[in-house]
Coordinates of C-alpha atoms and ligand atoms in Angstrom, one line a residue:
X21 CA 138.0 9.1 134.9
X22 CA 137.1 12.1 132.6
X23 CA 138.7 15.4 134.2
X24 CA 136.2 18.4 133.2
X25 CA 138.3 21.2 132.1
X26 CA 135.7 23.5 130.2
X27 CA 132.8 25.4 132.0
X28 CA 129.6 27.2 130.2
X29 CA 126.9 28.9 131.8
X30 CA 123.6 29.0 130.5
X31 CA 121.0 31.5 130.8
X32 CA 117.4 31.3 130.7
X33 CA 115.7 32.2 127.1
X34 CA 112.4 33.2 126.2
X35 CA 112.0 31.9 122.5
X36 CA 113.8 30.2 120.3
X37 CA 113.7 32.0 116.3
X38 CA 115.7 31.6 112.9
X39 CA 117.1 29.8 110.3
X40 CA 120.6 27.7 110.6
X41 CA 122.3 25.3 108.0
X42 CA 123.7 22.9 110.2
X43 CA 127.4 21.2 109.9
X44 CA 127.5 17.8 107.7
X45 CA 126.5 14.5 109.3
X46 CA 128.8 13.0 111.9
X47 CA 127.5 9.4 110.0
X48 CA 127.7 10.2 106.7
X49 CA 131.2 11.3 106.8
X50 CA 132.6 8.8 108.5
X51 CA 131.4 6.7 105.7
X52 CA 132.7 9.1 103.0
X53 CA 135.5 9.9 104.9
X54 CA 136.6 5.9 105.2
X55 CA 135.2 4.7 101.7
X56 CA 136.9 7.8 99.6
X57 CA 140.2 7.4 101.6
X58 CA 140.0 3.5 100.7
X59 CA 138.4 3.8 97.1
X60 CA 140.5 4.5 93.9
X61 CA 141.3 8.3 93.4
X62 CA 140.4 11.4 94.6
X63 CA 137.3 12.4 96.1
X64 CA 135.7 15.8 97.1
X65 CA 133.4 16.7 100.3
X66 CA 131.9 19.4 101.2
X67 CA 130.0 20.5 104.5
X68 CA 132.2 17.9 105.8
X69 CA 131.9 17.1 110.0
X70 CA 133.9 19.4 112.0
X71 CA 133.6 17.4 115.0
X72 CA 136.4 15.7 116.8
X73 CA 135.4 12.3 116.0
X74 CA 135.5 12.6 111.8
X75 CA 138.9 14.1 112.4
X76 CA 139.7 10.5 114.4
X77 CA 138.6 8.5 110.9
X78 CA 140.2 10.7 108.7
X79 CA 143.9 10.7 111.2
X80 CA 143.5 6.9 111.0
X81 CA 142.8 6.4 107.5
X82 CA 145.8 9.0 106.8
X83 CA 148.3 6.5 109.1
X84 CA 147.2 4.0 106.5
X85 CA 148.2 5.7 103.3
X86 CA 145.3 7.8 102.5
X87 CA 146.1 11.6 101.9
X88 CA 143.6 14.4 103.1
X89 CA 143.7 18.0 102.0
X90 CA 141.6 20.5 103.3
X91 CA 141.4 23.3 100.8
X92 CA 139.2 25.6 102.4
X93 CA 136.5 25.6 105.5
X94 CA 134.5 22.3 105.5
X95 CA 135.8 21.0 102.6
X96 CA 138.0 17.9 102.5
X97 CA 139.9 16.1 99.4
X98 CA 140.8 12.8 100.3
X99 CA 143.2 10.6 98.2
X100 CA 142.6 6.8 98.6
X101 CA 145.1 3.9 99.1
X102 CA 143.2 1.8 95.8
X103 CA 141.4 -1.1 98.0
X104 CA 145.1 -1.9 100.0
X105 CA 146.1 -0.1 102.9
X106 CA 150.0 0.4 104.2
X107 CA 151.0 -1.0 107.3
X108 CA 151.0 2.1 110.0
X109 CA 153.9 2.8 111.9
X110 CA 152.0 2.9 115.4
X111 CA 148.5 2.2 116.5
X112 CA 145.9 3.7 115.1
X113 CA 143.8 6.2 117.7
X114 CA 140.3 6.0 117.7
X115 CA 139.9 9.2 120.6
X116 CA 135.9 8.8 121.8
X117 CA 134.6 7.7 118.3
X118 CA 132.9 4.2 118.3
X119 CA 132.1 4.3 114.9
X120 CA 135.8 5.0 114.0
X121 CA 136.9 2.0 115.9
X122 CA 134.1 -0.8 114.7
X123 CA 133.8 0.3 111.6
X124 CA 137.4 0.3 110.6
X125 CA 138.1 -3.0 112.3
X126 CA 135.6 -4.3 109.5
X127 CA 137.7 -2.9 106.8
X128 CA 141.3 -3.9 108.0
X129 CA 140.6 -7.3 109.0
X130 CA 140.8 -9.1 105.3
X131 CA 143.7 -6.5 104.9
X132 CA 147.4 -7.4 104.9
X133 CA 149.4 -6.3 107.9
X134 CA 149.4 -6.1 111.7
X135 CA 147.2 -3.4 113.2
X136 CA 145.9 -2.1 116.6
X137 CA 142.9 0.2 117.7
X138 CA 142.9 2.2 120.3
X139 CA 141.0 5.3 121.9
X140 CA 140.5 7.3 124.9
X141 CA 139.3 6.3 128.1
X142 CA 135.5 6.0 127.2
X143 CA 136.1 4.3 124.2
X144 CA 138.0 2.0 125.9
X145 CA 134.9 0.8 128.4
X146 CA 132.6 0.3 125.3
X147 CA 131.5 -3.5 124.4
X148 CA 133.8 -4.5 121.3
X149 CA 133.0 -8.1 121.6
X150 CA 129.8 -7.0 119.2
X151 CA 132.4 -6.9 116.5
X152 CA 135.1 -9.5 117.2
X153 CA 131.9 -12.2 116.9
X154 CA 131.1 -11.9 113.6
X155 CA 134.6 -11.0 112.4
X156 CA 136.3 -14.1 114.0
X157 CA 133.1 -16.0 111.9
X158 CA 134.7 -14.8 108.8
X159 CA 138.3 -16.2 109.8
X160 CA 139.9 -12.9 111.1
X161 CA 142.4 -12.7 113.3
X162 CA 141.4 -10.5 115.8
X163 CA 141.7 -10.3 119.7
X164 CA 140.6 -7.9 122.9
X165 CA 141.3 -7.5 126.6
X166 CA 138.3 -8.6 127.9
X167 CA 136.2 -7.4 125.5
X168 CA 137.1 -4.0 125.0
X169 CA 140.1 -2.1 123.2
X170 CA 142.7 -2.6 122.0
X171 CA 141.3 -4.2 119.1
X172 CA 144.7 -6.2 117.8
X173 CA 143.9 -7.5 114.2
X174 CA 146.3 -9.7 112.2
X175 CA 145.0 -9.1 108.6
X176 CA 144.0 -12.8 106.6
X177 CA 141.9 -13.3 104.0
X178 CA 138.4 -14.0 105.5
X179 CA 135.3 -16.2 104.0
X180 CA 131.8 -14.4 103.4
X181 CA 128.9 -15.2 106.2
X182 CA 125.3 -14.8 106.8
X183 CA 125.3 -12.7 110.2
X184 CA 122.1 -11.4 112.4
X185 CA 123.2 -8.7 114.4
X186 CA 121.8 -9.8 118.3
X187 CA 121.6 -6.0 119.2
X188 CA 120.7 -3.4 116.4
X189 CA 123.9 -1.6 115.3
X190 CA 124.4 0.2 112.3
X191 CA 128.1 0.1 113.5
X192 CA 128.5 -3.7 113.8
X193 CA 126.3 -4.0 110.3
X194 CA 128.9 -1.8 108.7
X195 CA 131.7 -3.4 110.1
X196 CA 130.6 -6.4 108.6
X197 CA 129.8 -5.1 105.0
X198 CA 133.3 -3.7 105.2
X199 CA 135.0 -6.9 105.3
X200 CA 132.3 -8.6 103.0
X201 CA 133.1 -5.6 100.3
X202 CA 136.4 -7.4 100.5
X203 CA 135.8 -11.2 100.3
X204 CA 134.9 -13.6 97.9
X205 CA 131.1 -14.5 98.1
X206 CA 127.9 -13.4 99.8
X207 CA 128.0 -12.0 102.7
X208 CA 124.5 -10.5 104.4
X209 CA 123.7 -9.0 107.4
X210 CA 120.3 -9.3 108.9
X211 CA 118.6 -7.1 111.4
X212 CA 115.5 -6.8 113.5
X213 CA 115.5 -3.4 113.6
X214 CA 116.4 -1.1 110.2
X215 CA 119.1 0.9 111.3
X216 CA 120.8 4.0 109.8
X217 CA 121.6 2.9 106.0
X218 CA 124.1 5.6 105.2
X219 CA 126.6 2.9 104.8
X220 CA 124.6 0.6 102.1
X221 CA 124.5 4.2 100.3
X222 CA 127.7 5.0 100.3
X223 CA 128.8 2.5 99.4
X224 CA 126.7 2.2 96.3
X225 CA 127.8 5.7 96.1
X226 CA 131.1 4.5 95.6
X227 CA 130.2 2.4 92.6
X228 CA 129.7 -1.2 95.1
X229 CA 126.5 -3.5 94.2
X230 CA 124.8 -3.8 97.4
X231 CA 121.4 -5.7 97.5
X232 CA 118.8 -4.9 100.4
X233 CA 115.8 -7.0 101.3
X234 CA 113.0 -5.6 104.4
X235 CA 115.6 -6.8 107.2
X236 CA 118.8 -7.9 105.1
X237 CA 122.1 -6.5 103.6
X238 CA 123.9 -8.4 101.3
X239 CA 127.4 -7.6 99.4
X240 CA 129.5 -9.9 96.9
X241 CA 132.6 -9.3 97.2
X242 CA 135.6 -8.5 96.3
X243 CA 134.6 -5.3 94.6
X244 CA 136.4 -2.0 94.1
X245 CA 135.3 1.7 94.7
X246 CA 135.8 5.0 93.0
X247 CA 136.0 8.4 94.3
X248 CA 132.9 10.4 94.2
X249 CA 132.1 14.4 94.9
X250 CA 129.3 15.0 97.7
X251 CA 128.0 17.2 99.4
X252 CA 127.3 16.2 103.0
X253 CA 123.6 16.7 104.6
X254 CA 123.1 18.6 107.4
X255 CA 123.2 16.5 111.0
X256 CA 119.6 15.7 112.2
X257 CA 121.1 14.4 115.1
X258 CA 122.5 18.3 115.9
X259 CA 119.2 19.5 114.8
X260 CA 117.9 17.2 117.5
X261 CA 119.3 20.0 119.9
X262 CA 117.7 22.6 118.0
X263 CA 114.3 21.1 116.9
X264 CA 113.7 20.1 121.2
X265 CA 114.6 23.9 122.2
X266 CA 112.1 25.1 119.6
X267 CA 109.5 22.7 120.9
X268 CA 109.7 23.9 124.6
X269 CA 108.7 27.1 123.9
X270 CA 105.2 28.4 122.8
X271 CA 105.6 30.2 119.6
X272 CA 109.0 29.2 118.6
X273 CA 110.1 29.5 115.0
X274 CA 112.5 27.6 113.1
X275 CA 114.2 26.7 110.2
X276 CA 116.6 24.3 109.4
X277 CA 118.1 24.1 105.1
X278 CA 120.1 21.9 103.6
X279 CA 119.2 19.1 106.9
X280 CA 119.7 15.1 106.3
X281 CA 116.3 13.2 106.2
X282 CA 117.4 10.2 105.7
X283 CA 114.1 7.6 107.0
X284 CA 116.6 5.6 108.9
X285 CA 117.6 9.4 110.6
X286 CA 114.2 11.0 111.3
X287 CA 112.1 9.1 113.6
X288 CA 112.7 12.4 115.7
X289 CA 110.2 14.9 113.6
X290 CA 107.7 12.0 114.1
X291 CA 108.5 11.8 117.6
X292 CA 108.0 15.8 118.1
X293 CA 104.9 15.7 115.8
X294 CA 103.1 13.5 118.1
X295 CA 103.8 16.0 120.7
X296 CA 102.5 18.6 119.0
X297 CA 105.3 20.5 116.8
X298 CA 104.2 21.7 113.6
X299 CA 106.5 20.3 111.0
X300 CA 106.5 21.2 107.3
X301 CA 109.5 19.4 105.3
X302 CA 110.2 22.1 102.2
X303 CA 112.6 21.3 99.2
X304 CA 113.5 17.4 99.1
X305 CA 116.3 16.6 97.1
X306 CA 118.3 13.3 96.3
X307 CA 121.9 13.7 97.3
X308 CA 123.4 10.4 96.6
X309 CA 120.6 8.6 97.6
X310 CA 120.6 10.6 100.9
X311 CA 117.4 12.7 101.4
X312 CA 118.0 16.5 102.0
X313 CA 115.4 19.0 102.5
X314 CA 114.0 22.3 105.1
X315 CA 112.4 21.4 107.9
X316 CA 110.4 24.9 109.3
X317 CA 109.1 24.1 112.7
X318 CA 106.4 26.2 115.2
X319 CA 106.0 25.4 118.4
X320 CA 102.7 25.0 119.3
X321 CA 100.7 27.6 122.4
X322 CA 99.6 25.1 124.2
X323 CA 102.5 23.0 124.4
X324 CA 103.5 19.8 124.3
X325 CA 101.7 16.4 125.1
X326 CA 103.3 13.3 125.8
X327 CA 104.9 10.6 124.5
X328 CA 106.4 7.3 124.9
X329 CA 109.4 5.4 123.1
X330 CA 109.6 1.9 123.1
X331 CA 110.9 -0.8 120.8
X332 CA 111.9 -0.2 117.1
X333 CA 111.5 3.3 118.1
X334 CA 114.2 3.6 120.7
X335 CA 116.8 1.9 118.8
X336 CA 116.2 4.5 115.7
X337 CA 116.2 7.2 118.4
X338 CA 119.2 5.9 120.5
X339 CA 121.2 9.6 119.8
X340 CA 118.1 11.6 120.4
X341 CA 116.7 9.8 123.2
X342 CA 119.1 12.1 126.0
X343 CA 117.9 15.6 124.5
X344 CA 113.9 13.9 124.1
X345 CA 114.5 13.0 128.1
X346 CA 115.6 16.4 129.1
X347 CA 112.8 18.3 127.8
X348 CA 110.2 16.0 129.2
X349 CA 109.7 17.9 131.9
X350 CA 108.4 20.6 129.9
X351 CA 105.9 18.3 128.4
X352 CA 102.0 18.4 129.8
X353 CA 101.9 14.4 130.1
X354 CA 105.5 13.3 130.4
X355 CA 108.4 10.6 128.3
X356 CA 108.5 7.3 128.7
X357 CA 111.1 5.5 127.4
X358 CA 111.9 1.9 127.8
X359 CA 113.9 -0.8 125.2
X360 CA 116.8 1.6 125.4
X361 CA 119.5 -0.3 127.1
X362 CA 122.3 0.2 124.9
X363 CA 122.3 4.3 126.0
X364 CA 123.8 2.4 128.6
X365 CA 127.0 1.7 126.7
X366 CA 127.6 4.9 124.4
X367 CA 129.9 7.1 125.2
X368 CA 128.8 7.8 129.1
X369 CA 126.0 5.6 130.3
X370 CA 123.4 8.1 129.4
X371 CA 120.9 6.5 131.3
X372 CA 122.6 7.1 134.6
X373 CA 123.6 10.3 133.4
X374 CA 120.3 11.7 132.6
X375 CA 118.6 10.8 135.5
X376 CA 121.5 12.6 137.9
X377 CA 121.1 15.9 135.7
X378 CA 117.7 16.2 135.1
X379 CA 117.8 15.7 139.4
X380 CA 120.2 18.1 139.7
X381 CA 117.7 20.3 138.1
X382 CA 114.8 19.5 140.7
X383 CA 113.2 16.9 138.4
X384 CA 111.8 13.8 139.3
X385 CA 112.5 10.8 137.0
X386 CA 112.4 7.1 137.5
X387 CA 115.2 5.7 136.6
X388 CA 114.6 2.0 134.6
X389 CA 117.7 -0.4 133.6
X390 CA 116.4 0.2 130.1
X391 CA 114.8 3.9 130.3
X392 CA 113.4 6.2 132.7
X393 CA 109.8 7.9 133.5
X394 CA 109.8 11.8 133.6
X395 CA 106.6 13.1 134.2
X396 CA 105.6 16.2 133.0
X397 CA 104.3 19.4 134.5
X398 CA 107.5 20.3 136.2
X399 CA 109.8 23.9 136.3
X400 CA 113.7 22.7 136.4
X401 CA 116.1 25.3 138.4
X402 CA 119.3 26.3 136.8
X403 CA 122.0 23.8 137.9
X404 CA 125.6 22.6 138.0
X405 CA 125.6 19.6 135.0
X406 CA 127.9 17.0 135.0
X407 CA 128.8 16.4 130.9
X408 CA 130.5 13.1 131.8
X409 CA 133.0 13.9 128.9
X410 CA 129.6 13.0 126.6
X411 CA 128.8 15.4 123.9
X412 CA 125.4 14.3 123.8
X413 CA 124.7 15.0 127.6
X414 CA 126.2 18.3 127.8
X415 CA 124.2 19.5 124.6
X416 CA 121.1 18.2 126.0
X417 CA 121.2 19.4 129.2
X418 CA 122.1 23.0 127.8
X419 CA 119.0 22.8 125.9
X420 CA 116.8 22.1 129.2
X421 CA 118.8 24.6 130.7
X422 CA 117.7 27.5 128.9
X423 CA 113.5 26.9 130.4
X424 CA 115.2 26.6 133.6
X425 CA 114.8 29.2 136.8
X426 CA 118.1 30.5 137.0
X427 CA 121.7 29.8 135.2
X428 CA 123.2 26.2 134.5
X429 CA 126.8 25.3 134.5
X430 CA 127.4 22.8 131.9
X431 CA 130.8 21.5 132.9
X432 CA 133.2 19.5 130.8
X433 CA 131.2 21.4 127.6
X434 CA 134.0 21.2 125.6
X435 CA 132.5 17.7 124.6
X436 CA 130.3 19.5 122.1
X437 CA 133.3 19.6 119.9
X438 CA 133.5 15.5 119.6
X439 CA 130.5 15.8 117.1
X440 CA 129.4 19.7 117.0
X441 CA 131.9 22.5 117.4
X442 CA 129.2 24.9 116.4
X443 CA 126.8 24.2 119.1
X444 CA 127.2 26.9 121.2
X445 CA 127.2 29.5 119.6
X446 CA 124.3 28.5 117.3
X447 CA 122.2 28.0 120.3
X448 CA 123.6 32.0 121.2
X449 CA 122.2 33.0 117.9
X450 CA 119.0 31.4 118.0
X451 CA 118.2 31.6 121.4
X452 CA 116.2 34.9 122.1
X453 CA 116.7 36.3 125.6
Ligands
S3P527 C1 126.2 5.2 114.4 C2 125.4 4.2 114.9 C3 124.8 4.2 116.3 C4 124.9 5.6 116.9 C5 126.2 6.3 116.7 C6 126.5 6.4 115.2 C7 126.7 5.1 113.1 O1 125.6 3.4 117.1 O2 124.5 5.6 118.2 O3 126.1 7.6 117.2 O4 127.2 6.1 112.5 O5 126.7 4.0 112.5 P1 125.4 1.8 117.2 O6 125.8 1.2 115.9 O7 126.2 1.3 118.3 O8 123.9 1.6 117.5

């Protein structure tokens, strides 16, 4: 069980108005973070993640022989092992990061050596069957207890596959790629859904060929990387925070620079348009083949309407879709959100989750095994939150927290820090009271 050992109280505001630059992409630097540590040479990073659970990728990839300096704030050098890693001398921790753990597994698994995954106590509950599947296609060696962590690989030399991914994952698809980058042939990954691509550009970044169709991924291995210099983009998915407190109240303004808009990343601004936020995107640039650009948002007087996320759209959402649900209730019409099952296995089950805060709060909400229904049209009262240990829920809820009657505990807020340090006292300076 998660033990709650940091309280923050929330108080009502009355606006929400100015400009941030937001912290570099939890995504994107895991896969700069992993690829530069495994390329050939040294690589540079700025605006790298400050959150907990880039720190978990970069401790791992240093256990396997990569070197990390950090020369000043947000900047990281990493050193990479050349394409072979060293045998670490225990198991390599994980903490709460899923993306550490799948993604990784991918990369070690046509690697010499004996190694084992493990992380904390939420991590350990989450599926890793999803990887072990098409892995153990490929010839690895690789086993679980029931299902879950400890991942125990026993490196071989694996054979390349043609894969479809039965639930979208842009982890699983990377894990895959990872060991394909390694392994003589084609190897392709094919999904329903298009999910977050930061790993087929970074590693093209990295000087791989990588050739995409509509729904497919292919890599021909064995190929090599180099060290690059980047810059990392602002997180949309901690703008998500920001962007939903400007949108609950009439006559908010703000502006976010220097914020990733990757296509695979910003379903959100669509989302919030159709409810009725006025969105301008200022300033594109090309960053590696990562979009980058300002996004300057008003909130509009009347409101917001109502929406509903379903399909294609809740599977590009998945990290937004807690926040999304606990403004609903600030919406005229209400959210609906269905096809969202796998909220169910991230780092809390956010479904459950949601549903008890927003309660807590005085909402009604209809809880589905693949969603919920909160109408609109409702005033929450300040509350005591349960943060489950989940970064995601104790952000979100502090957003819905400042519309609320009254002040909200968020307990176990210290979760913030597994992807966004900064969050609170961001929200402070933005948050007009
Ligand atoms: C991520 C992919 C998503 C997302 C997670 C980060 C990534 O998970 O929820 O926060 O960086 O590839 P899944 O691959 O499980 O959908």
């Amino acid at each position: 069980m998660h033990t709650a050992t940091e309280e923050r109280l929330i108080r009502p505001a009355k606006n929400i108005y100015g400009s941030l630059r937001l912290p570099g992409d939890k995504s994107i630097s895991h896969r700069y973070g992993m690829l530069g540590a495994f390329a050939e040479g040294t690589s540079r990073f700025t605006n790298f993640s400050t959150g907990a659970d880039c720190a978990s990728t970069l401790a791992c990839m240093e256990a396997l022989g990569a070197s990390v300096a950090r020369p000043e704030d947000g900047v990281i050098e990493v050193t990479g092992v050349g394409g072979k890693v060293n045998q670490p001398a225990g198991p390599l921790d994980c903490g709460n990061s899923g993306s550490t753990m799948r993604m990784i597994s991918g990369l070690l698994a046509p690697q010499q050596g004996e190694f084992t995954l493990i992380g904390d106590a939420s991590l350990t509950r989450r599926p890793m069957k999803r990887i072990q599947t098409p892995l153990a296609e490929m010839g690895a060696k690789i086993t679980l207890t029931e299902g879950h962590a400890p991942v125990m690989i026993t490196g071989s030399k694996l054979h390349a596959i043609d894969y479809t991914t039965p639930v979208p994952s842009a982890q699983v698809k990377t894990c895959v790629l990872l060991a394909g980058l390694q392994t003589e042939g084609t190897t392709t990954v094919r999904e329903s859904v298009r999910t977050r691509d930061h790993s087929e550009l970074a590693l093209r970044a990295f000087g791989a060929r990588v050739d995409r169709s509509v729904d497919s991924v292919s890599i021909n291995g064995p190929q090599t990387l180099s060290a690059i210099q980047a810059a990392v983009p602002g997180d949309i998915s901690s703008a998500a925070f920001f962007l939903c407190a400007a949108a609950i109240f009439p006559g908010s303004q703000l502006l976010l620079d220097g914020l990733g808009l990757n296509p695979t990343r910003a379903t959100l601004l669509d989302v919030l348009t159709s409810l009725g936020l006025q969105i301008s995107v200022l300033n594109l640039e090309d960053k590696h083949a990562e979009l980058v650009g300002t996004v300057q948002v008003t909130s509009p007087a009347a409101g917001l309407g109502s929406t509903s996320v379903t399909g294609a759209l809740a599977a590009q959402l998945i990290d937004e879709l807690p926040v999304l649900a606990a403004i609903a209730p600030y919406t005229r019409g209400g959210i609906r959100i269905r096809d969202a099952k796998e909220l169910r296995v991230k780092e809390s089950d956010r479904i459950a989750l949601v549903v008890k805060n927003l309660r807590a709060m005085g909402a009604e909400v209809t809880e589905h095994e693949d969603g919920m229904d909160v109408p609109g049209n409702q005033q929450l009262h300040g509350a005591t939150i349960d943060s489950g240990g989940d970064h995601r829920i104790a952000m979100a809820f502090s957003v819905a927290a400042l519309r609320a009657s009254g002040d909200t505990l968020i307990q176990g807020s210290e979760a913030a820090n597994i992807s966004f340090p900064e969050f609170f006292s961001l929200l402070d300076f933005v948050a007009e009271r």
